[in-house]
mmCIF file of C-alpha atoms in Angstrom:
data_model
loop_
_atom_site.group_PDB
_atom_site.id
_atom_site.type_symbol
_atom_site.label_atom_id
_atom_site.label_comp_id
_atom_site.label_asym_id
_atom_site.label_seq_id
_atom_site.Cartn_x
_atom_site.Cartn_y
_atom_site.Cartn_z
ATOM 1 C CA UNK O 1 117.593 122.978 134.827
ATOM 2 C CA UNK O 2 118.598 119.718 136.530
ATOM 3 C CA UNK O 3 122.212 118.755 135.857
ATOM 4 C CA UNK O 4 122.598 116.042 133.247
ATOM 5 C CA UNK O 5 124.917 113.428 134.684
ATOM 6 C CA UNK O 6 124.293 110.805 131.998
ATOM 7 C CA UNK O 7 123.179 111.114 128.380
ATOM 8 C CA UNK O 8 122.284 107.983 126.451
ATOM 9 C CA UNK O 9 122.280 107.952 122.667
ATOM 10 C CA UNK O 10 120.058 105.096 121.505
ATOM 11 C CA UNK O 11 121.271 104.230 118.032
ATOM 12 C CA UNK O 12 124.910 103.901 116.967
ATOM 13 C CA UNK O 13 124.058 105.574 113.671
ATOM 14 C CA UNK O 14 125.248 108.565 111.666
ATOM 15 C CA UNK O 15 122.685 110.767 113.432
ATOM 16 C CA UNK O 16 123.489 109.293 116.828
ATOM 17 C CA UNK O 17 127.221 109.797 116.318
ATOM 18 C CA UNK O 18 126.757 113.441 115.317
ATOM 19 C CA UNK O 19 124.592 114.013 118.384
ATOM 20 C CA UNK O 20 127.368 112.537 120.551
ATOM 21 C CA UNK O 21 129.903 114.762 118.810
ATOM 22 C CA UNK O 22 127.613 117.738 119.320
ATOM 23 C CA UNK O 23 127.322 117.067 123.030
ATOM 24 C CA UNK O 24 131.083 116.988 123.499
ATOM 25 C CA UNK O 25 131.560 120.043 121.245
ATOM 26 C CA UNK O 26 129.107 121.947 123.470
ATOM 27 C CA UNK O 27 131.196 121.144 126.519
ATOM 28 C CA UNK O 28 129.227 118.246 127.963
ATOM 29 C CA UNK O 29 131.696 116.295 130.100
ATOM 30 C CA UNK O 30 129.358 113.876 131.825
ATOM 31 C CA UNK O 31 128.781 110.195 131.192
ATOM 32 C CA UNK O 32 127.954 109.453 127.553
ATOM 33 C CA UNK O 33 126.542 106.049 126.599
ATOM 34 C CA UNK O 34 125.889 104.884 123.028
ATOM 35 C CA UNK O 35 123.558 101.910 122.606
ATOM 36 C CA UNK O 36 123.581 100.126 119.249
ATOM 37 C CA UNK O 37 121.584 97.096 118.143
ATOM 38 C CA UNK O 38 124.256 96.214 115.588
ATOM 39 C CA UNK O 39 127.676 94.993 116.668
ATOM 40 C CA UNK O 40 129.378 97.629 114.513
ATOM 41 C CA UNK O 41 130.568 101.111 115.375
ATOM 42 C CA UNK O 42 128.786 103.837 113.329
ATOM 43 C CA UNK O 43 129.376 103.502 109.599
ATOM 44 C CA UNK O 44 128.355 105.178 106.358
ATOM 45 C CA UNK O 45 125.268 103.600 104.770
ATOM 46 C CA UNK O 46 125.066 105.223 101.287
ATOM 47 C CA UNK O 47 127.895 103.074 99.831
ATOM 48 C CA UNK O 48 126.091 99.862 100.820
ATOM 49 C CA UNK O 49 123.831 99.983 97.752
ATOM 50 C CA UNK O 50 126.608 101.131 95.445
ATOM 51 C CA UNK O 51 130.365 100.545 95.614
ATOM 52 C CA UNK O 52 130.119 98.048 98.462
ATOM 53 C CA UNK O 53 128.016 95.740 96.262
ATOM 54 C CA UNK O 54 130.179 96.183 93.181
ATOM 55 C CA UNK O 55 133.599 96.366 94.858
ATOM 56 C CA UNK O 56 136.282 93.704 94.686
ATOM 57 C CA UNK O 57 137.539 94.067 98.245
ATOM 58 C CA UNK O 58 137.044 91.506 100.986
ATOM 59 C CA UNK O 59 133.917 92.447 102.956
ATOM 60 C CA UNK O 60 135.199 90.314 105.825
ATOM 61 C CA UNK O 61 138.003 92.790 106.499
ATOM 62 C CA UNK O 62 135.736 94.920 108.671
ATOM 63 C CA UNK O 63 134.200 98.326 108.202
ATOM 64 C CA UNK O 64 137.197 99.674 106.303
ATOM 65 C CA UNK O 65 136.380 102.950 104.570
ATOM 66 C CA UNK O 66 132.760 102.800 105.786
ATOM 67 C CA UNK O 67 133.745 103.557 109.390
ATOM 68 C CA UNK O 68 132.749 107.024 110.616
ATOM 69 C CA UNK O 69 135.107 107.044 113.595
ATOM 70 C CA UNK O 70 138.696 106.116 114.305
ATOM 71 C CA UNK O 71 140.395 105.167 117.597
ATOM 72 C CA UNK O 72 141.614 108.735 118.172
ATOM 73 C CA UNK O 73 138.137 110.242 117.884
ATOM 74 C CA UNK O 74 136.589 107.483 119.965
ATOM 75 C CA UNK O 75 139.057 108.320 122.717
ATOM 76 C CA UNK O 76 138.054 111.991 122.497
ATOM 77 C CA UNK O 77 134.345 111.134 122.637
ATOM 78 C CA UNK O 78 134.982 109.124 125.795
ATOM 79 C CA UNK O 79 131.723 107.217 125.337
ATOM 80 C CA UNK O 80 130.629 103.852 126.641
ATOM 81 C CA UNK O 81 129.667 101.696 123.654
ATOM 82 C CA UNK O 82 126.975 99.096 124.296
ATOM 83 C CA UNK O 83 126.872 97.292 120.947
ATOM 84 C CA UNK O 84 124.766 94.291 120.017
ATOM 85 C CA UNK O 85 122.266 95.567 122.572
ATOM 86 C CA UNK O 86 118.650 96.477 121.822
ATOM 87 C CA UNK O 87 116.645 99.160 123.629
ATOM 88 C CA UNK O 88 113.316 97.594 124.583
ATOM 89 C CA UNK O 89 111.548 100.328 126.541
ATOM 90 C CA UNK O 90 111.897 103.895 127.776
ATOM 91 C CA UNK O 91 110.550 104.515 131.264
ATOM 92 C CA UNK O 92 110.447 108.291 131.417
ATOM 93 C CA UNK O 93 109.073 108.366 134.960
ATOM 94 C CA UNK O 94 111.949 106.306 136.325
ATOM 95 C CA UNK O 95 114.521 107.818 133.969
ATOM 96 C CA UNK O 96 115.530 104.409 132.694
ATOM 97 C CA UNK O 97 116.031 102.617 129.423
ATOM 98 C CA UNK O 98 115.365 98.889 129.539
ATOM 99 C CA UNK O 99 117.780 96.936 127.389
ATOM 100 C CA UNK O 100 117.804 93.431 125.992
ATOM 101 C CA UNK O 101 119.109 90.933 128.495
ATOM 102 C CA UNK O 102 117.153 92.506 131.339
ATOM 103 C CA UNK O 103 119.514 95.381 132.053
ATOM 104 C CA UNK O 104 118.151 98.823 133.053
ATOM 105 C CA UNK O 105 120.222 101.888 132.211
ATOM 106 C CA UNK O 106 119.707 104.974 134.359
ATOM 107 C CA UNK O 107 119.906 108.169 132.332
ATOM 108 C CA UNK O 108 119.109 111.878 132.629
ATOM 109 C CA UNK O 109 119.036 112.730 128.924
ATOM 110 C CA UNK O 110 118.112 110.648 125.899
ATOM 111 C CA UNK O 111 118.908 111.015 122.212
ATOM 112 C CA UNK O 112 116.637 108.792 120.126
ATOM 113 C CA UNK O 113 118.518 107.804 116.976
ATOM 114 C CA UNK O 114 117.110 104.356 116.262
ATOM 115 C CA UNK O 115 116.538 105.114 112.584
ATOM 116 C CA UNK O 116 114.266 103.015 110.418
ATOM 117 C CA UNK O 117 113.901 99.433 109.282
ATOM 118 C CA UNK O 118 112.959 98.179 105.802
ATOM 119 C CA UNK O 119 109.341 97.448 105.052
ATOM 120 C CA UNK O 120 108.668 93.954 103.758
ATOM 121 C CA UNK O 121 106.001 92.410 101.567
ATOM 122 C CA UNK O 122 103.079 90.651 103.319
ATOM 123 C CA UNK O 123 104.108 87.404 101.620
ATOM 124 C CA UNK O 124 106.115 84.292 102.524
ATOM 125 C CA UNK O 125 109.794 85.017 101.924
ATOM 126 C CA UNK O 126 111.877 82.038 100.715
ATOM 127 C CA UNK O 127 115.671 82.193 100.892
ATOM 128 C CA UNK O 128 117.191 84.508 98.340
ATOM 129 C CA UNK O 129 114.896 87.435 99.174
ATOM 130 C CA UNK O 130 116.808 90.386 100.605
ATOM 131 C CA UNK O 131 116.293 93.829 102.062
ATOM 132 C CA UNK O 132 119.116 96.353 102.338
ATOM 133 C CA UNK O 133 119.631 98.591 105.319
ATOM 134 C CA UNK O 134 122.591 97.411 107.378
ATOM 135 C CA UNK O 135 126.154 96.348 106.699
ATOM 136 C CA UNK O 136 125.177 92.752 107.461
ATOM 137 C CA UNK O 137 122.306 93.012 104.935
ATOM 138 C CA UNK O 138 124.728 94.288 102.303
ATOM 139 C CA UNK O 139 127.267 91.571 103.071
ATOM 140 C CA UNK O 140 124.644 88.854 102.564
ATOM 141 C CA UNK O 141 123.372 90.432 99.349
ATOM 142 C CA UNK O 142 126.896 90.882 98.032
ATOM 143 C CA UNK O 143 127.618 87.194 98.592
ATOM 144 C CA UNK O 144 124.347 86.144 96.934
ATOM 145 C CA UNK O 145 125.090 88.212 93.820
ATOM 146 C CA UNK O 146 128.459 86.484 93.486
ATOM 147 C CA UNK O 147 127.179 82.959 94.093
ATOM 148 C CA UNK O 148 126.095 82.229 90.533
ATOM 149 C CA UNK O 149 123.123 84.570 90.361
ATOM 150 C CA UNK O 150 122.127 85.588 86.843
ATOM 151 C CA UNK O 151 118.659 87.136 87.182
ATOM 152 C CA UNK O 152 117.763 89.750 89.787
ATOM 153 C CA UNK O 153 114.359 91.265 90.449
ATOM 154 C CA UNK O 154 114.255 94.487 92.465
ATOM 155 C CA UNK O 155 110.854 95.313 93.940
ATOM 156 C CA UNK O 156 110.517 99.074 94.369
ATOM 157 C CA UNK O 157 112.060 101.787 92.183
ATOM 158 C CA UNK O 158 112.804 104.351 94.881
ATOM 159 C CA UNK O 159 116.369 105.499 95.424
ATOM 160 C CA UNK O 160 117.551 102.356 97.219
ATOM 161 C CA UNK O 161 115.909 100.072 94.659
ATOM 162 C CA UNK O 162 117.323 102.057 91.747
ATOM 163 C CA UNK O 163 120.823 102.091 93.232
ATOM 164 C CA UNK O 164 120.769 98.340 93.874
ATOM 165 C CA UNK O 165 119.492 97.731 90.339
ATOM 166 C CA UNK O 166 122.285 99.906 88.981
ATOM 167 C CA UNK O 167 124.896 97.971 90.968
ATOM 168 C CA UNK O 168 123.511 94.620 89.818
ATOM 169 C CA UNK O 169 123.560 95.794 86.204
ATOM 170 C CA UNK O 170 127.194 96.879 86.653
ATOM 171 C CA UNK O 171 127.962 93.316 87.743
ATOM 172 C CA UNK O 172 126.587 92.065 84.434
ATOM 173 C CA UNK O 173 123.363 90.600 85.825
ATOM 174 C CA UNK O 174 119.953 90.533 84.148
ATOM 175 C CA UNK O 175 117.923 93.033 86.195
ATOM 176 C CA UNK O 176 114.210 93.820 86.270
ATOM 177 C CA UNK O 177 112.766 96.533 88.511
ATOM 178 C CA UNK O 178 109.093 96.311 89.529
ATOM 179 C CA UNK O 179 107.297 99.457 90.691
ATOM 180 C CA UNK O 180 103.657 99.506 91.807
ATOM 181 C CA UNK O 181 103.202 103.202 91.002
ATOM 182 C CA UNK O 182 102.656 104.336 87.390
ATOM 183 C CA UNK O 183 106.021 106.119 87.624
ATOM 184 C CA UNK O 184 108.710 106.050 90.333
ATOM 185 C CA UNK O 185 109.741 109.048 92.445
ATOM 186 C CA UNK O 186 106.817 111.296 91.526
ATOM 187 C CA UNK O 187 106.280 112.506 95.150
ATOM 188 C CA UNK O 188 109.916 113.580 95.339
ATOM 189 C CA UNK O 189 110.542 114.925 91.841
ATOM 190 C CA UNK O 190 107.181 115.561 90.206
ATOM 191 C CA UNK O 191 105.962 113.690 87.139
ATOM 192 C CA UNK O 192 108.048 115.483 84.498
ATOM 193 C CA UNK O 193 111.414 115.014 86.170
ATOM 194 C CA UNK O 194 110.518 111.571 87.539
ATOM 195 C CA UNK O 195 109.947 110.429 83.981
ATOM 196 C CA UNK O 196 113.367 111.716 82.972
ATOM 197 C CA UNK O 197 115.109 109.928 85.855
ATOM 198 C CA UNK O 198 113.166 106.736 85.181
ATOM 199 C CA UNK O 199 114.823 106.726 81.765
ATOM 200 C CA UNK O 200 118.162 106.006 83.455
ATOM 201 C CA UNK O 201 117.064 102.386 83.939
ATOM 202 C CA UNK O 202 116.812 101.801 80.196
ATOM 203 C CA UNK O 203 120.116 103.611 79.683
ATOM 204 C CA UNK O 204 121.721 101.187 82.112
ATOM 205 C CA UNK O 205 120.255 98.093 80.489
ATOM 206 C CA UNK O 206 117.672 97.418 83.205
ATOM 207 C CA UNK O 207 114.010 96.606 82.541
ATOM 208 C CA UNK O 208 111.580 98.837 84.484
ATOM 209 C CA UNK O 209 108.003 97.590 84.896
ATOM 210 C CA UNK O 210 105.622 100.148 86.410
ATOM 211 C CA UNK O 211 101.994 100.032 87.447
ATOM 212 C CA UNK O 212 101.908 96.478 88.759
ATOM 213 C CA UNK O 213 102.228 94.973 92.211
ATOM 214 C CA UNK O 214 103.631 91.660 93.409
ATOM 215 C CA UNK O 215 101.224 88.783 94.042
ATOM 216 C CA UNK O 216 103.658 86.102 95.218
ATOM 217 C CA UNK O 217 107.282 85.089 95.557
ATOM 218 C CA UNK O 218 107.728 81.758 93.824
ATOM 219 C CA UNK O 219 109.943 78.980 95.093
ATOM 220 C CA UNK O 220 110.241 76.394 97.859
ATOM 221 C CA UNK O 221 113.435 76.600 99.879
ATOM 222 C CA UNK O 222 114.827 79.264 97.541
ATOM 223 C CA UNK O 223 113.194 81.942 95.467
ATOM 224 C CA UNK O 224 112.781 81.111 91.783
ATOM 225 C CA UNK O 225 110.586 83.926 90.574
ATOM 226 C CA UNK O 226 108.290 86.863 91.253
ATOM 227 C CA UNK O 227 104.619 86.585 90.303
ATOM 228 C CA UNK O 228 103.132 89.944 89.420
ATOM 229 C CA UNK O 229 99.562 91.070 90.070
ATOM 230 C CA UNK O 230 98.869 90.962 86.331
ATOM 231 C CA UNK O 231 99.823 87.263 86.169
ATOM 232 C CA UNK O 232 103.290 87.549 84.691
ATOM 233 C CA UNK O 233 106.098 85.596 86.344
ATOM 234 C CA UNK O 234 109.635 86.988 86.382
ATOM 235 C CA UNK O 235 112.352 84.337 86.871
ATOM 236 C CA UNK O 236 114.743 85.330 89.656
ATOM 237 C CA UNK O 237 117.778 83.937 91.436
ATOM 238 C CA UNK O 238 117.889 86.904 93.826
ATOM 239 C CA UNK O 239 115.096 89.266 94.847
ATOM 240 C CA UNK O 240 115.689 92.592 96.576
ATOM 241 C CA UNK O 241 112.745 94.301 98.274
ATOM 242 C CA UNK O 242 113.063 98.085 98.438
ATOM 243 C CA UNK O 243 109.572 99.336 99.246
ATOM 244 C CA UNK O 244 110.458 101.938 101.844
ATOM 245 C CA UNK O 245 111.171 101.949 105.551
ATOM 246 C CA UNK O 246 109.323 102.465 108.805
ATOM 247 C CA UNK O 247 110.812 104.293 111.800
ATOM 248 C CA UNK O 248 111.908 102.146 114.727
ATOM 249 C CA UNK O 249 109.596 103.359 117.497
ATOM 250 C CA UNK O 250 108.096 100.146 118.923
ATOM 251 C CA UNK O 251 110.352 100.314 121.968
ATOM 252 C CA UNK O 252 108.909 103.756 122.795
ATOM 253 C CA UNK O 253 105.279 102.650 123.109
ATOM 254 C CA UNK O 254 103.999 103.490 126.568
ATOM 255 C CA UNK O 255 106.759 106.059 127.134
ATOM 256 C CA UNK O 256 104.389 109.020 126.868
ATOM 257 C CA UNK O 257 106.134 110.339 123.755
ATOM 258 C CA UNK O 258 103.963 111.188 120.753
ATOM 259 C CA UNK O 259 104.499 108.596 118.033
ATOM 260 C CA UNK O 260 103.237 109.308 114.523
ATOM 261 C CA UNK O 261 105.269 107.579 111.825
ATOM 262 C CA UNK O 262 108.253 108.643 113.883
ATOM 263 C CA UNK O 263 108.809 110.523 117.125
ATOM 264 C CA UNK O 264 106.997 113.870 117.170
ATOM 265 C CA UNK O 265 109.339 116.759 117.929
ATOM 266 C CA UNK O 266 109.277 120.517 117.780
ATOM 267 C CA UNK O 267 111.382 122.396 115.242
ATOM 268 C CA UNK O 268 114.516 121.791 117.328
ATOM 269 C CA UNK O 269 114.318 117.981 117.584
ATOM 270 C CA UNK O 270 112.949 118.220 121.146
ATOM 271 C CA UNK O 271 110.072 115.953 122.154
ATOM 272 C CA UNK O 272 107.335 116.765 124.658
ATOM 273 C CA UNK O 273 109.941 115.919 127.312
ATOM 274 C CA UNK O 274 112.806 118.455 127.239
ATOM 275 C CA UNK O 275 115.345 115.811 128.297
ATOM 276 C CA UNK O 276 114.486 113.622 125.276
ATOM 277 C CA UNK O 277 115.414 114.561 121.697
ATOM 278 C CA UNK O 278 115.183 112.625 118.440
ATOM 279 C CA UNK O 279 117.368 112.779 115.338
ATOM 280 C CA UNK O 280 117.642 111.167 111.933
ATOM 281 C CA UNK O 281 115.156 108.903 110.191
ATOM 282 C CA UNK O 282 113.112 108.386 113.348
ATOM 283 C CA UNK O 283 112.492 112.095 114.061
ATOM 284 C CA UNK O 284 109.333 113.857 112.846
ATOM 285 C CA UNK O 285 109.925 117.585 113.183
ATOM 286 C CA UNK O 286 107.452 120.454 113.242
ATOM 287 C CA UNK O 287 107.729 122.918 110.373
ATOM 288 C CA UNK O 288 107.695 126.450 111.838
ATOM 289 C CA UNK O 289 104.800 128.599 110.661
ATOM 290 C CA UNK O 290 102.782 125.621 109.440
ATOM 291 C CA UNK O 291 100.704 122.819 110.920
ATOM 292 C CA UNK O 292 102.919 120.282 109.166
ATOM 293 C CA UNK O 293 105.508 117.839 110.414
ATOM 294 C CA UNK O 294 108.306 116.329 108.352
ATOM 295 C CA UNK O 295 110.381 113.188 108.680
ATOM 296 C CA UNK O 296 113.486 113.245 106.461
ATOM 297 C CA UNK O 297 115.209 110.008 105.458
ATOM 298 C CA UNK O 298 118.309 111.726 104.145
ATOM 299 C CA UNK O 299 121.976 111.421 105.105
ATOM 300 C CA UNK O 300 122.457 115.179 105.328
ATOM 301 C CA UNK O 301 119.488 115.710 107.650
ATOM 302 C CA UNK O 302 120.676 112.967 109.991
ATOM 303 C CA UNK O 303 124.137 114.478 110.135
ATOM 304 C CA UNK O 304 123.052 118.079 110.725
ATOM 305 C CA UNK O 305 120.288 117.387 113.233
ATOM 306 C CA UNK O 306 122.744 115.946 115.737
ATOM 307 C CA UNK O 307 124.404 119.239 116.618
ATOM 308 C CA UNK O 308 121.058 121.063 116.913
ATOM 309 C CA UNK O 309 119.533 118.379 119.115
ATOM 310 C CA UNK O 310 122.612 118.292 121.341
ATOM 311 C CA UNK O 311 122.500 122.044 121.943
ATOM 312 C CA UNK O 312 118.789 121.991 122.758
ATOM 313 C CA UNK O 313 119.111 118.959 125.029
ATOM 314 C CA UNK O 314 121.807 120.669 127.075
ATOM 315 C CA UNK O 315 119.799 123.915 127.155
ATOM 316 C CA UNK O 316 116.665 122.131 128.387
ATOM 317 C CA UNK O 317 114.533 123.710 125.657
ATOM 318 C CA UNK O 318 114.689 124.641 121.992
ATOM 319 C CA UNK O 319 117.089 127.531 121.597
ATOM 320 C CA UNK O 320 118.008 126.629 118.007
ATOM 321 C CA UNK O 321 115.633 125.318 115.318
ATOM 322 C CA UNK O 322 116.673 122.866 112.655
ATOM 323 C CA UNK O 323 116.075 124.740 109.420
ATOM 324 C CA UNK O 324 118.561 123.241 106.969
ATOM 325 C CA UNK O 325 117.332 122.954 103.399
ATOM 326 C CA UNK O 326 116.534 119.312 102.528
ATOM 327 C CA UNK O 327 119.188 117.749 100.319
ATOM 328 C CA UNK O 328 119.805 114.289 98.931
ATOM 329 C CA UNK O 329 121.741 112.607 96.167
ATOM 330 C CA UNK O 330 121.684 109.279 94.370
ATOM 331 C CA UNK O 331 124.173 107.541 92.074
ATOM 332 C CA UNK O 332 122.542 105.433 89.372
ATOM 333 C CA UNK O 333 123.904 103.976 86.128
ATOM 334 C CA UNK O 334 126.892 106.285 86.116
ATOM 335 C CA UNK O 335 124.796 109.408 86.734
ATOM 336 C CA UNK O 336 124.660 111.517 89.888
ATOM 337 C CA UNK O 337 121.217 112.865 90.803
ATOM 338 C CA UNK O 338 121.145 115.764 93.290
ATOM 339 C CA UNK O 339 118.089 117.439 94.758
ATOM 340 C CA UNK O 340 117.634 120.271 97.248
ATOM 341 C CA UNK O 341 114.626 122.193 98.495
ATOM 342 C CA UNK O 342 110.927 121.618 99.074
ATOM 343 C CA UNK O 343 109.009 120.957 95.873
ATOM 344 C CA UNK O 344 105.254 120.696 96.205
ATOM 345 C CA UNK O 345 102.471 119.752 93.764
ATOM 346 C CA UNK O 346 101.803 122.639 91.413
ATOM 347 C CA UNK O 347 105.389 123.864 91.269
ATOM 348 C CA UNK O 348 106.619 124.332 87.724
ATOM 349 C CA UNK O 349 109.985 123.156 86.367
ATOM 350 C CA UNK O 350 112.407 125.241 84.345
ATOM 351 C CA UNK O 351 115.559 123.840 82.737
ATOM 352 C CA UNK O 352 118.602 126.032 83.342
ATOM 353 C CA UNK O 353 121.302 123.921 81.700
ATOM 354 C CA UNK O 354 121.412 120.937 79.390
ATOM 355 C CA UNK O 355 118.552 119.062 77.779
ATOM 356 C CA UNK O 356 116.898 116.104 79.568
ATOM 357 C CA UNK O 357 115.632 114.834 76.201
ATOM 358 C CA UNK O 358 119.124 114.040 74.928
ATOM 359 C CA UNK O 359 119.931 111.704 77.819
ATOM 360 C CA UNK O 360 122.744 113.880 79.133
ATOM 361 C CA UNK O 361 123.129 115.951 82.267
ATOM 362 C CA UNK O 362 120.970 118.937 83.113
ATOM 363 C CA UNK O 363 120.107 121.418 85.828
ATOM 364 C CA UNK O 364 116.498 122.297 86.652
ATOM 365 C CA UNK O 365 114.781 124.597 89.118
ATOM 366 C CA UNK O 366 111.281 124.254 90.585
ATOM 367 C CA UNK O 367 109.320 127.488 90.988
ATOM 368 C CA UNK O 368 106.116 128.789 92.524
ATOM 369 C CA UNK O 369 104.861 132.344 92.117
ATOM 370 C CA UNK O 370 108.210 133.345 90.676
ATOM 371 C CA UNK O 371 110.147 132.026 93.666
ATOM 372 C CA UNK O 372 112.565 129.097 93.417
ATOM 373 C CA UNK O 373 111.540 126.261 95.737
ATOM 374 C CA UNK O 374 113.850 123.383 94.794
ATOM 375 C CA UNK O 375 116.600 122.325 92.425
ATOM 376 C CA UNK O 376 117.409 119.113 90.593
ATOM 377 C CA UNK O 377 120.683 118.313 88.905
ATOM 378 C CA UNK O 378 121.852 115.293 86.932
ATOM 379 C CA UNK O 379 125.614 115.274 86.379
ATOM 380 C CA UNK O 380 125.832 118.992 87.103
ATOM 381 C CA UNK O 381 127.564 118.978 90.526
ATOM 382 C CA UNK O 382 129.185 122.430 90.535
ATOM 383 C CA UNK O 383 126.300 124.525 89.185
ATOM 384 C CA UNK O 384 123.915 122.493 91.327
ATOM 385 C CA UNK O 385 125.842 123.291 94.501
ATOM 386 C CA UNK O 386 125.814 127.000 93.609
ATOM 387 C CA UNK O 387 122.057 126.837 93.116
ATOM 388 C CA UNK O 388 121.651 124.933 96.358
ATOM 389 C CA UNK O 389 123.456 127.688 98.260
ATOM 390 C CA UNK O 390 121.243 130.317 96.625
ATOM 391 C CA UNK O 391 118.121 128.385 97.643
ATOM 392 C CA UNK O 392 119.327 128.138 101.233
ATOM 393 C CA UNK O 393 119.693 131.938 101.405
ATOM 394 C CA UNK O 394 116.475 132.816 99.596
ATOM 395 C CA UNK O 395 113.092 133.298 101.302
ATOM 396 C CA UNK O 396 110.607 130.477 100.715
ATOM 397 C CA UNK O 397 106.928 130.840 99.851
ATOM 398 C CA UNK O 398 104.581 130.960 102.833
ATOM 399 C CA UNK O 399 103.616 127.591 104.265
ATOM 400 C CA UNK O 400 106.779 125.765 103.203
#
């Protein structure tokens, strides 16, 4: 294997940071460069839709508790931070990354950690329409919610949309959530449990409208309302669009890497080029023993993939697969939702604790052929974590 003199991590994200940590933990002592399009050091994104929006602190004071590094760790990482810089192309033949401003960065190894960017509606967007992905996005939304807004419309009832709606309701605002699907979160939770979780909106005082799309965003200079496909118009001072994300791969076109709603990798985060790995929201990993690939948009996956990718990058091939059980959580309307595993259509649900019908917490397990495949908990953190550990140790049905 050719010695790796320089490794460049493209994306100053959670996944990128953990890859950098993994490289140093594995003994890599060469040049380490971290390129980030934002001007911020890596920070924690989950609070952006929750306590950051509802908090009373001054958002102008910097990253504060969101920061994932401190000066001592940054000194130990001994990385060059190129922040406010965008990667524009990867020339694998020349071993270079072309950056905004015309600079070319010579590198021997690459960690792709560019994450994802919010999808938008194919409609004119007047002022007052927001997406939420970055700290700067959250800062703008936070200011808008405190600038006399009374009515908020959230488009999309996925986890980000639901969390933003919950935060807006906590601020005392009139909130309506619009979801094009007949019921939100069915692909993740299945219809039965999705219906239960959808009930949290009513519990929190939010109106949930399902089964209708958005035809237009009303307003001239500023948004005044949302026109639905069925003709209704919802008055709005602030609109938040949460209709999913798309992986940031445009800069990789022409690189020779396989792009398919993400960067195609093997089961160890390694691309077709052994000196290029991908982690986090942008990585689409092969599932061993199947013909499937999976791209996980979860905090835990981004964190854990970094160490695996770093080991395989230094080894020059996949010597360790990424096989962690999928896990995510969401805080909505005072309830914590936790999910782990790989539910698929046809799996049945069995309630282990509590009663979803009474509006309280519960613990459920998904099963197929007598084997547990996934777990869902609402306000059951300790028993859920025990069940999660059991799932991680248990064999999964073939083809998972």
